CSV table of C-alpha atoms and ligand atoms in Angstrom, one decimal:
chain,number,residue,atom,x,y,z
A,1,MET,CA,-46.0,-19.1,22.4
A,2,LYS,CA,-44.9,-19.6,18.8
A,3,ARG,CA,-43.2,-16.2,18.9
A,4,ILE,CA,-41.2,-17.1,22.1
A,5,PHE,CA,-40.2,-20.4,20.5
A,6,LEU,CA,-38.9,-18.6,17.4
A,7,LEU,CA,-36.9,-16.1,19.6
A,8,LEU,CA,-35.4,-19.1,21.5
A,9,LEU,CA,-34.5,-20.7,18.2
A,10,ILE,CA,-32.8,-17.6,17.1
A,11,VAL,CA,-30.8,-17.3,20.3
A,12,VAL,CA,-29.6,-20.9,20.1
A,13,THR,CA,-28.8,-20.6,16.5
A,14,VAL,CA,-26.8,-17.4,17.1
A,15,GLN,CA,-24.9,-19.1,19.9
A,16,ILE,CA,-24.1,-22.2,17.9
A,17,SER,CA,-23.1,-20.0,14.9
A,18,ALA,CA,-20.8,-18.0,17.2
A,19,GLN,CA,-19.2,-21.2,18.4
A,20,THR,CA,-18.5,-22.4,14.9
A,21,ASP,CA,-17.2,-18.9,14.0
A,22,ALA,CA,-14.7,-19.1,16.8
A,23,GLU,CA,-13.8,-22.6,15.7
A,24,ASN,CA,-13.4,-21.5,12.1
A,25,LEU,CA,-11.3,-18.5,13.1
A,26,LYS,CA,-9.0,-20.8,15.2
A,27,LYS,CA,-8.7,-23.2,12.2
A,28,ILE,CA,-7.7,-20.2,9.9
A,29,TYR,CA,-5.1,-18.9,12.3
A,30,ASP,CA,-3.8,-22.4,13.0
A,31,ASN,CA,-3.4,-23.0,9.3
A,32,SER,CA,-1.7,-19.7,8.6
A,33,LEU,CA,0.8,-20.2,11.5
A,34,THR,CA,1.6,-23.9,10.9
A,35,ASN,CA,1.1,-24.4,7.2
A,36,GLY,CA,0.9,-20.9,5.6
A,37,MET,CA,2.3,-20.2,2.2
A,38,SER,CA,2.6,-16.3,2.5
A,39,TYR,CA,6.3,-16.3,3.7
A,40,GLN,CA,7.5,-18.9,1.1
A,41,TRP,CA,5.8,-16.9,-1.7
A,42,LEU,CA,7.3,-13.6,-0.4
A,43,ASP,CA,10.8,-15.2,-0.4
A,44,HIS,CA,10.4,-16.1,-4.0
A,45,LEU,CA,9.0,-12.6,-5.0
A,46,SER,CA,11.6,-10.7,-3.1
A,47,ASN,CA,14.8,-12.9,-3.5
A,48,GLN,CA,14.2,-14.6,-6.8
A,49,ILE,CA,12.5,-11.7,-8.6
A,50,GLY,CA,13.2,-8.5,-6.6
A,51,GLY,CA,12.0,-4.9,-7.1
A,52,ARG,CA,9.1,-4.8,-9.5
A,53,LEU,CA,8.7,-1.3,-10.9
A,54,SER,CA,5.8,-1.0,-13.5
A,55,GLY,CA,6.9,-1.9,-16.9
A,56,SER,CA,10.1,-3.7,-15.8
A,57,LEU,CA,11.1,-7.3,-16.6
A,58,ASN,CA,10.8,-8.1,-12.9
A,59,ALA,CA,7.2,-6.8,-12.9
A,60,GLU,CA,6.5,-9.3,-15.7
A,61,LYS,CA,8.2,-12.1,-13.9
A,62,ALA,CA,6.0,-11.4,-10.9
A,63,VAL,CA,2.9,-11.5,-13.1
A,64,GLN,CA,3.9,-14.9,-14.4
A,65,TYR,CA,5.0,-16.3,-11.0
A,66,THR,CA,1.9,-15.3,-9.1
A,67,LYS,CA,-0.4,-16.6,-11.9
A,68,GLU,CA,1.4,-19.9,-11.8
A,69,GLU,CA,1.0,-20.1,-8.0
A,70,PHE,CA,-2.7,-19.3,-8.3
A,71,GLU,CA,-2.9,-22.1,-10.8
A,72,THR,CA,-1.6,-24.6,-8.3
A,73,LEU,CA,-4.3,-23.8,-5.7
A,74,GLY,CA,-7.2,-25.4,-7.5
A,75,LEU,CA,-9.2,-22.2,-7.7
A,76,ASP,CA,-12.3,-21.8,-10.0
A,77,LYS,CA,-10.9,-19.1,-12.2
A,78,VAL,CA,-7.4,-17.5,-12.7
A,79,TRP,CA,-6.8,-14.8,-15.3
A,80,LEU,CA,-4.7,-11.9,-16.4
A,81,GLN,CA,-6.3,-8.5,-16.9
A,82,PRO,CA,-4.4,-6.5,-19.4
A,83,VAL,CA,-3.6,-2.8,-18.5
A,84,MET,CA,-1.2,-0.3,-20.0
A,85,VAL,CA,1.3,1.0,-17.5
A,86,PRO,CA,3.9,3.9,-17.4
A,87,ARG,CA,7.5,3.0,-17.6
A,88,TRP,CA,10.1,5.1,-15.7
A,89,VAL,CA,13.7,4.0,-15.4
A,90,ARG,CA,16.3,5.2,-12.9
A,91,GLY,CA,19.4,4.6,-15.1
A,92,ALA,CA,22.9,4.9,-13.6
A,93,PRO,CA,23.1,5.6,-9.8
A,94,GLU,CA,22.6,9.2,-8.6
A,95,PHE,CA,25.5,11.2,-7.2
A,96,ALA,CA,25.4,14.3,-4.9
A,97,TYR,CA,27.6,16.4,-2.7
A,98,ILE,CA,27.7,19.6,-0.7
A,99,GLU,CA,30.4,22.0,-1.6
A,100,THR,CA,31.5,24.3,1.2
A,101,SER,CA,34.3,26.0,-0.7
A,102,PRO,CA,35.8,25.3,-4.1
A,103,GLY,CA,37.1,21.7,-4.1
A,104,LYS,CA,35.9,21.0,-0.6
A,105,THR,CA,33.0,18.5,-0.8
A,106,THR,CA,31.0,16.1,1.3
A,107,ASN,CA,29.1,13.3,-0.5
A,108,VAL,CA,25.4,12.8,0.5
A,109,ASN,CA,22.9,10.0,-0.3
A,110,ILE,CA,20.1,10.9,-2.8
A,111,CYS,CA,17.8,9.1,-5.1
A,112,ALA,CA,15.7,10.4,-8.0
A,113,LEU,CA,12.0,10.7,-7.2
A,114,GLY,CA,9.8,8.5,-9.5
A,115,GLY,CA,8.7,10.4,-12.6
A,116,SER,CA,11.4,13.0,-12.3
A,117,ILE,CA,13.5,14.0,-15.3
A,118,ALA,CA,17.3,13.5,-15.3
A,119,THR,CA,19.7,16.4,-14.5
A,120,PRO,CA,21.4,17.9,-17.6
A,121,GLU,CA,24.6,15.9,-18.7
A,122,GLY,CA,27.3,16.6,-16.1
A,123,GLY,CA,24.7,17.4,-13.3
A,124,VAL,CA,23.5,20.6,-11.7
A,125,LYS,CA,25.5,22.7,-9.3
A,126,ALA,CA,24.0,25.7,-7.6
A,127,ASN,CA,23.4,27.5,-4.5
A,128,ILE,CA,20.7,25.8,-2.3
A,129,ILE,CA,17.9,27.4,-0.3
A,130,GLU,CA,16.0,25.6,2.4
A,131,VAL,CA,12.3,25.8,3.1
A,132,ALA,CA,10.1,23.8,5.5
A,133,THR,CA,7.2,23.4,3.0
A,134,TYR,CA,6.6,24.2,-0.7
A,135,LYS,CA,4.1,26.7,0.5
A,136,ASP,CA,7.0,28.9,1.7
A,137,LEU,CA,8.2,29.3,-1.9
A,138,GLU,CA,5.6,31.9,-2.8
A,139,ALA,CA,6.8,34.4,0.0
A,140,LEU,CA,10.4,34.0,-1.2
A,141,GLY,CA,9.5,34.5,-4.8
A,142,GLU,CA,11.7,34.5,-7.9
A,143,ALA,CA,14.1,37.0,-6.4
A,144,LYS,CA,15.3,34.4,-3.8
A,145,ILE,CA,14.8,31.2,-5.8
A,146,LYS,CA,15.8,31.7,-9.4
A,147,GLY,CA,18.9,29.8,-10.4
A,148,LYS,CA,19.0,27.8,-7.1
A,149,ILE,CA,18.2,24.3,-5.9
A,150,VAL,CA,15.4,24.2,-3.5
A,151,PHE,CA,15.8,22.0,-0.4
A,152,ILE,CA,12.4,21.1,1.2
A,153,ASN,CA,13.2,19.9,4.7
A,154,ARG,CA,10.0,18.9,6.3
A,155,PRO,CA,10.4,16.1,8.9
A,156,MET,CA,7.5,13.7,9.5
A,157,GLN,CA,5.6,14.6,12.6
A,158,ALA,CA,6.9,12.3,15.4
A,159,ASN,CA,4.1,12.5,17.9
A,160,LEU,CA,1.4,10.9,15.7
A,161,ILE,CA,0.7,7.3,16.7
A,162,ASN,CA,-0.5,6.4,13.2
A,163,THR,CA,2.6,7.0,11.1
A,164,PHE,CA,0.5,7.1,8.0
A,165,GLU,CA,-0.9,10.4,9.2
A,166,ALA,CA,2.6,11.7,9.6
A,167,TYR,CA,3.3,10.5,6.0
A,168,GLY,CA,0.2,12.2,4.7
A,169,GLY,CA,1.3,15.4,6.3
A,170,CYS,CA,4.4,15.7,4.1
A,171,SER,CA,3.8,13.5,1.0
A,172,SER,CA,2.8,16.5,-1.0
A,173,GLU,CA,6.2,18.1,-0.5
A,174,ARG,CA,7.6,15.2,-2.4
A,175,TYR,CA,4.8,15.0,-4.9
A,176,ARG,CA,4.5,18.8,-5.7
A,177,GLY,CA,7.8,20.2,-4.7
A,178,ALA,CA,9.3,20.3,-8.2
A,179,GLN,CA,6.3,21.7,-9.9
A,180,GLU,CA,6.0,24.5,-7.4
A,181,ALA,CA,9.7,25.4,-7.2
A,182,ALA,CA,10.0,25.4,-11.0
A,183,LYS,CA,7.5,28.3,-11.2
A,184,TYR,CA,10.0,30.5,-9.4
A,185,GLY,CA,13.0,29.6,-11.6
A,186,ALA,CA,14.5,26.8,-9.3
A,187,VAL,CA,17.0,24.5,-11.2
A,188,GLY,CA,16.4,21.5,-9.0
A,189,VAL,CA,14.6,20.2,-5.9
A,190,ILE,CA,15.9,18.1,-3.0
A,191,VAL,CA,13.3,16.8,-0.7
A,192,ARG,CA,13.9,15.3,2.8
A,193,SER,CA,13.1,11.6,2.8
A,194,LEU,CA,9.8,10.5,4.3
A,195,ASN,CA,11.3,8.5,7.1
A,196,LEU,CA,10.7,9.1,10.8
A,197,ARG,CA,14.2,8.0,11.9
A,198,LEU,CA,17.6,9.3,11.1
A,199,ASP,CA,19.6,7.1,8.7
A,200,ASP,CA,21.4,7.1,5.4
A,201,TYR,CA,18.7,5.7,3.1
A,202,PRO,CA,17.0,8.0,0.6
A,203,HIS,CA,13.4,7.1,0.1
A,204,THR,CA,11.9,7.4,-3.4
A,205,GLY,CA,8.2,7.8,-4.3
A,206,SER,CA,6.1,9.5,-6.9
A,207,MET,CA,6.3,13.1,-7.9
A,208,SER,CA,4.3,15.1,-10.5
A,209,TYR,CA,5.0,18.1,-12.7
A,210,GLY,CA,1.3,18.8,-13.0
A,211,ASP,CA,0.6,20.9,-16.2
A,212,LEU,CA,4.2,22.3,-16.4
A,213,PRO,CA,5.4,22.3,-20.0
A,214,ASN,CA,8.5,20.2,-20.6
A,215,SER,CA,10.7,23.3,-20.9
A,216,MET,CA,10.0,24.2,-17.3
A,217,ARG,CA,10.5,20.8,-15.6
A,218,ILE,CA,13.4,20.4,-13.2
A,219,PRO,CA,15.0,17.4,-11.7
A,220,SER,CA,13.8,16.3,-8.3
A,221,ALA,CA,15.5,13.9,-5.7
A,222,ALA,CA,15.1,12.7,-2.1
A,223,ILE,CA,17.9,13.0,0.3
A,224,SER,CA,18.5,10.7,3.4
A,225,THR,CA,17.3,12.1,6.7
A,226,ASN,CA,20.9,12.1,8.1
A,227,ASP,CA,22.0,14.1,5.1
A,228,ALA,CA,19.1,16.4,5.3
A,229,GLU,CA,20.2,17.3,8.9
A,230,LEU,CA,23.7,17.7,7.7
A,231,LEU,CA,22.7,20.0,4.8
A,232,SER,CA,20.5,22.1,7.1
A,233,GLY,CA,23.2,22.5,9.6
A,234,MET,CA,25.7,23.5,7.0
A,235,LEU,CA,23.3,26.0,5.5
A,236,ALA,CA,22.7,27.6,9.0
A,237,LEU,CA,26.5,28.1,9.1
A,238,ASP,CA,26.9,29.4,5.5
A,239,GLU,CA,24.0,30.1,3.2
A,240,ASN,CA,26.4,30.4,0.2
A,241,ILE,CA,27.3,26.7,0.1
A,242,LYS,CA,26.6,24.9,-3.1
A,243,PHE,CA,24.9,21.6,-3.9
A,244,TYR,CA,25.6,19.3,-6.8
A,245,PHE,CA,23.5,16.3,-8.0
A,246,SER,CA,23.3,14.2,-11.1
A,247,GLN,CA,20.7,11.6,-12.0
A,248,HIS,CA,19.9,9.7,-15.2
A,249,CYS,CA,16.3,8.6,-15.0
A,250,LYS,CA,13.9,8.8,-17.8
A,251,LYS,CA,10.3,8.1,-18.8
A,252,LEU,CA,9.7,5.7,-21.7
A,253,ALA,CA,6.6,4.8,-23.6
A,254,ASP,CA,3.8,3.0,-21.7
A,255,VAL,CA,3.9,-0.8,-21.9
A,256,GLN,CA,1.3,-3.6,-21.5
A,257,SER,CA,1.2,-5.3,-18.1
A,258,TYR,CA,-1.5,-7.1,-16.1
A,259,ASN,CA,-3.5,-7.4,-12.9
A,260,VAL,CA,-3.3,-11.0,-11.8
A,261,ILE,CA,-6.7,-12.4,-10.7
A,262,GLY,CA,-7.7,-15.7,-8.9
A,263,GLU,CA,-11.2,-16.5,-7.7
A,264,ILE,CA,-13.3,-18.9,-5.8
A,265,THR,CA,-16.8,-18.6,-7.2
A,266,GLY,CA,-19.5,-18.3,-4.6
A,267,SER,CA,-21.7,-21.4,-4.0
A,268,GLU,CA,-24.9,-19.6,-3.2
A,269,PHE,CA,-24.5,-15.9,-4.3
A,270,PRO,CA,-21.8,-16.0,-7.1
A,271,ASN,CA,-22.8,-12.6,-8.3
A,272,GLU,CA,-21.9,-11.0,-4.9
A,273,ILE,CA,-18.2,-10.3,-5.2
A,274,ILE,CA,-15.8,-9.8,-2.5
A,275,VAL,CA,-12.3,-8.5,-3.5
A,276,VAL,CA,-9.1,-9.0,-1.6
A,277,GLY,CA,-5.9,-7.5,-2.9
A,278,GLY,CA,-2.5,-5.8,-2.7
A,279,HIS,CA,-0.2,-4.4,-5.4
A,280,LEU,CA,2.3,-6.4,-7.3
A,281,ASP,CA,4.5,-3.6,-8.5
A,282,SER,CA,7.0,-1.9,-6.1
A,283,TRP,CA,9.7,0.7,-6.2
A,284,ASP,CA,13.0,-0.4,-7.6
A,285,LEU,CA,15.5,0.4,-4.7
A,286,GLY,CA,14.6,-2.5,-2.4
A,287,ASP,CA,12.8,-5.7,-3.2
A,288,GLY,CA,9.4,-4.4,-2.2
A,289,SER,CA,8.9,-7.0,0.6
A,290,HIS,CA,6.8,-4.7,2.8
A,291,ASP,CA,5.4,-2.5,0.0
A,292,ASP,CA,3.7,-4.4,-1.1
A,293,GLY,CA,4.9,-8.0,-1.4
A,294,ALA,CA,3.4,-8.7,2.0
A,295,GLY,CA,0.0,-7.6,0.8
A,296,VAL,CA,0.3,-9.7,-2.3
A,297,VAL,CA,1.1,-12.9,-0.6
A,298,GLN,CA,-1.3,-12.4,2.3
A,299,SER,CA,-4.1,-11.8,-0.2
A,300,MET,CA,-3.1,-14.9,-2.2
A,301,ASP,CA,-3.1,-16.9,1.1
A,302,VAL,CA,-6.7,-15.9,1.9
A,303,LEU,CA,-8.0,-18.2,-0.9
A,304,ARG,CA,-5.7,-21.0,0.3
A,305,LEU,CA,-6.5,-20.6,3.9
A,306,LEU,CA,-10.2,-20.7,3.3
A,307,LYS,CA,-9.8,-24.0,1.3
A,308,GLU,CA,-7.4,-25.5,3.8
A,309,SER,CA,-9.8,-24.7,6.7
A,310,GLY,CA,-12.7,-26.4,4.8
A,311,ILE,CA,-14.7,-23.3,4.2
A,312,ARG,CA,-16.6,-23.1,1.0
A,313,PRO,CA,-17.6,-19.4,0.5
A,314,LYS,CA,-21.2,-18.6,-0.4
A,315,ARG,CA,-20.1,-15.5,-2.3
A,316,THR,CA,-17.4,-15.1,-4.8
A,317,ILE,CA,-14.0,-14.3,-3.3
A,318,ARG,CA,-11.7,-12.7,-5.8
A,319,VAL,CA,-8.0,-11.9,-5.2
A,320,VAL,CA,-6.7,-9.1,-7.3
A,321,LEU,CA,-2.9,-8.4,-7.4
A,322,PHE,CA,-3.0,-4.9,-8.8
A,323,MET,CA,-0.3,-3.6,-11.1
A,324,ASN,CA,1.1,0.0,-10.9
A,325,GLU,CA,-0.1,1.3,-7.7
A,326,GLU,CA,3.1,3.2,-7.0
A,327,ASN,CA,3.4,5.4,-10.1
A,328,GLY,CA,0.0,5.6,-11.7
A,329,LEU,CA,-2.6,3.4,-10.1
A,330,ARG,CA,-3.5,2.1,-13.6
A,331,GLY,CA,-4.3,-1.4,-12.3
A,332,GLY,CA,-6.7,-0.3,-9.7
A,333,LYS,CA,-8.5,2.1,-12.2
A,334,LYS,CA,-8.6,-0.7,-14.9
A,335,TYR,CA,-10.1,-3.2,-12.5
A,336,ALA,CA,-12.9,-0.9,-11.4
A,337,GLU,CA,-13.5,0.2,-15.0
A,338,VAL,CA,-13.9,-3.4,-16.2
A,339,ALA,CA,-16.1,-4.3,-13.1
A,340,LYS,CA,-18.4,-1.4,-13.9
A,341,SER,CA,-18.7,-2.2,-17.6
A,342,LYS,CA,-19.6,-5.7,-16.8
A,343,GLY,CA,-22.2,-4.5,-14.2
A,344,GLU,CA,-20.5,-6.7,-11.5
A,345,ASN,CA,-21.8,-6.3,-8.0
A,346,HIS,CA,-18.9,-5.8,-5.6
A,347,ILE,CA,-20.1,-5.8,-2.0
A,348,PHE,CA,-16.8,-5.7,-0.1
A,349,ALA,CA,-13.1,-5.0,-0.9
A,350,LEU,CA,-10.1,-5.5,1.4
A,351,GLU,CA,-6.6,-4.2,0.7
A,352,SER,CA,-3.3,-5.0,2.5
A,353,ASP,CA,-0.8,-2.3,1.6
A,354,SER,CA,0.6,-1.1,4.9
A,355,GLY,CA,3.4,-3.4,5.5
A,356,GLY,CA,3.8,-7.0,6.7
A,357,PHE,CA,3.9,-6.1,10.4
A,358,THR,CA,1.8,-7.4,13.3
A,359,PRO,CA,-1.9,-6.8,12.5
A,360,ARG,CA,-3.9,-4.6,14.9
A,361,GLY,CA,-7.2,-4.6,13.0
A,362,PHE,CA,-8.9,-2.9,10.1
A,363,SER,CA,-10.1,0.4,8.9
A,364,PHE,CA,-13.5,0.8,7.1
A,365,GLN,CA,-15.2,3.0,4.7
A,366,SER,CA,-18.8,1.9,5.2
A,367,SER,CA,-22.2,2.9,6.5
A,368,GLU,CA,-22.5,3.3,10.3
A,369,ALA,CA,-24.8,0.2,10.5
A,370,MET,CA,-22.3,-2.0,8.7
A,371,LEU,CA,-19.4,-0.8,10.9
A,372,THR,CA,-21.5,-1.6,14.0
A,373,LYS,CA,-22.2,-5.0,12.7
A,374,ILE,CA,-18.5,-5.6,12.0
A,375,GLN,CA,-17.6,-4.3,15.4
A,376,SER,CA,-19.9,-6.8,17.0
A,377,TRP,CA,-17.4,-9.4,15.8
A,378,ARG,CA,-14.7,-8.0,18.0
A,379,PRO,CA,-14.9,-10.8,20.6
A,380,LEU,CA,-14.1,-13.4,17.9
A,381,PHE,CA,-10.7,-11.6,17.2
A,382,LYS,CA,-9.7,-11.0,20.8
A,383,PRO,CA,-7.7,-14.3,21.1
A,384,TYR,CA,-5.5,-12.9,18.3
A,385,LEU,CA,-5.0,-9.5,19.7
A,386,ILE,CA,-6.9,-7.8,16.9
A,387,HIS,CA,-8.8,-4.9,18.3
A,388,TYR,CA,-8.9,-2.1,15.9
A,389,PHE,CA,-12.1,-1.8,13.9
A,390,GLU,CA,-12.5,1.9,13.0
A,391,GLU,CA,-13.6,4.1,10.3
A,392,GLY,CA,-10.8,5.1,8.1
A,393,TYR,CA,-9.1,5.1,4.6
A,394,SER,CA,-8.9,1.6,3.1
A,395,GLY,CA,-6.3,1.6,0.3
A,396,ALA,CA,-5.4,3.1,-3.1
A,397,ASP,CA,-6.0,0.1,-5.4
A,398,ILE,CA,-9.6,-0.5,-4.2
A,399,SER,CA,-10.6,3.1,-4.0
A,400,PRO,CA,-11.8,3.4,-7.6
A,401,LEU,CA,-14.4,0.7,-6.7
A,402,LYS,CA,-16.1,3.1,-4.3
A,403,ASN,CA,-19.8,3.6,-4.6
A,404,ASP,CA,-22.8,3.7,-2.3
A,405,ASN,CA,-23.0,-0.1,-2.2
A,406,ILE,CA,-19.6,-1.4,-1.4
A,407,VAL,CA,-17.8,-1.6,1.9
A,408,LEU,CA,-14.0,-0.9,1.6
A,409,ALA,CA,-11.5,-2.1,4.2
A,410,GLY,CA,-7.8,-2.0,4.8
A,411,LEU,CA,-5.6,-4.3,7.0
A,412,ARG,CA,-4.1,-2.1,9.7
A,413,PRO,CA,-0.7,-3.5,11.0
A,414,ASP,CA,1.4,-1.8,13.5
A,415,SER,CA,2.8,1.1,11.6
A,416,GLN,CA,5.8,2.2,13.8
A,417,ARG,CA,8.5,0.7,11.7
A,418,TYR,CA,6.9,0.9,8.2
A,419,PHE,CA,8.5,4.2,7.2
A,420,ASP,CA,11.9,3.0,8.2
A,421,HIS,CA,11.7,0.9,5.0
A,422,HIS,CA,9.0,2.4,2.8
A,423,HIS,CA,10.3,3.0,-0.8
A,424,ALA,CA,14.0,2.6,0.3
A,425,ALA,CA,16.8,0.2,-0.4
A,426,ASN,CA,16.1,-1.5,2.9
A,427,ASP,CA,12.6,-2.6,2.1
A,428,THR,CA,13.9,-6.2,1.9
A,429,PHE,CA,12.8,-9.7,2.8
A,430,GLU,CA,14.9,-9.9,6.0
A,431,HIS,CA,12.8,-7.1,7.5
A,432,VAL,CA,9.6,-9.1,7.3
A,433,ASN,CA,8.9,-11.4,10.3
A,434,LYS,CA,7.3,-14.7,9.2
A,435,ARG,CA,4.8,-14.8,12.1
A,436,GLU,CA,3.7,-11.2,11.7
A,437,LEU,CA,3.1,-11.7,8.1
A,438,GLU,CA,1.1,-14.9,8.7
A,439,LEU,CA,-1.0,-13.3,11.4
A,440,GLY,CA,-1.9,-10.7,8.9
A,441,ALA,CA,-2.9,-13.3,6.3
A,442,ALA,CA,-5.0,-15.1,8.9
A,443,SER,CA,-6.7,-11.9,10.1
A,444,MET,CA,-7.6,-11.0,6.5
A,445,THR,CA,-9.0,-14.5,5.9
A,446,ALA,CA,-11.0,-14.3,9.2
A,447,LEU,CA,-12.6,-11.1,8.2
A,448,ILE,CA,-13.4,-12.4,4.7
A,449,TYR,CA,-14.9,-15.5,6.2
A,450,LEU,CA,-17.3,-13.5,8.3
A,451,ILE,CA,-18.2,-11.1,5.5
A,452,ASP,CA,-18.9,-14.0,3.2
A,453,LYS,CA,-21.0,-15.7,5.9
A,454,TYR,CA,-23.1,-12.8,7.0
A,455,GLY,CA,-23.0,-10.5,3.9
A,456,THR,CA,-23.0,-6.8,3.9
A,457,ASP,CA,-26.8,-6.4,4.2
A,458,THR,CA,-27.4,-4.8,7.7
A,459,ILE,CA,-31.0,-5.7,8.1
A,460,ASN,CA,-30.7,-8.2,11.0
A,461,ALA,CA,-33.0,-11.2,12.0
A,462,GLU,CA,-34.9,-9.2,14.7
A,463,VAL,CA,-36.1,-6.7,12.2
A,464,GLN,CA,-37.2,-9.4,9.8
A,465,LEU,CA,-39.1,-11.2,12.7
A,466,LYS,CA,-41.3,-8.1,13.3
A,467,ASP,CA,-42.7,-8.1,9.8
B,1,ZN,ZN1,2.2,0.3,-1.4
């Protein structure tokens, strides 16, 4: 009899709690859509500050601005975590053309890849050889490559629904192209922009020379997809055409910067830490609105939306605005290093770094039991058209926190338009939709609310009753 009563009590409690959960989620979404701050913060970050490459004055302005905004939210703690970051500067704009015969040239749009060296004074002009991937270089060898510019023309795969998979399929061409081509005596590398549509914007992104000595390093740039098609077409007609490019970028000494951190300390389990974040730095061509201004302001609004919705977290919710994701990940590494040295117990981390588009759900790196538990919350998200709760990569900044104990998660917005803007001059504020951004902030807050309430311990009530 006593046992039946206990079971009944649990059923009733679960039902009441589900009701309050639905009500609390509604409050969170209502607040974000009617009274959210994410769009206003993004406006400032994008239009008053702009592109925030690590080590730049703008990156430091963004540190100060977000810290000041945190301070207005009445949080329990706000602080800056120092971190040394690389400093690479683009210098004067790049210039490039295709020369079909002496004096007959067509200008094309390029941008230096982050981390690349400059061209020699006066630029580089040479014959150009097209490959589909850097792996083709070995077969061509020095005989075909020496003294030429290598053009890596690998389009992103269009039939993949998750465009991040298409990005992953070709990002190593950009990252490794120069180090591989240099081994065969190439004098420069031009990489097709990682963009699924045809347009005139070149897309930057990080590249690496690996262990190559300075004397072997060659300049590397991205070309717009329209111009990649043009160049490929011209090469098909005449393989003796020449390509010219000049760029003036350089790497300076590391400088000190900061991760910006704001926290609501847990009322019952302050030592169980839940991290939410995005990265404060961005590339320099646009204003970094989607990558990752959106993730920054959504993360900031998680703390505010919890407060506005009258939710006092049991566990510590810490928002971290990571510095230097784009060209070093120093902020993510530093945060994890400090957390480890302090013996902090991080139970969950959520990153938003996939653009400010309509949220679809979340990806998780977790145990199967925990994923099943999270998937049981699906009905709560149904009214908001959030349905995707699957295993998958979470995000770069939180990945150094990975251990057996923590659950990592990533906000997964619709990804179809993301690579139209990613790392290009058109990653700007007008391409972010206010409601889409706010729905993302609300979805993140809703997930954090549930994680905080139920924890990440997967031993459920029924199991406890049997004991
Ligand atoms: Zn990013």
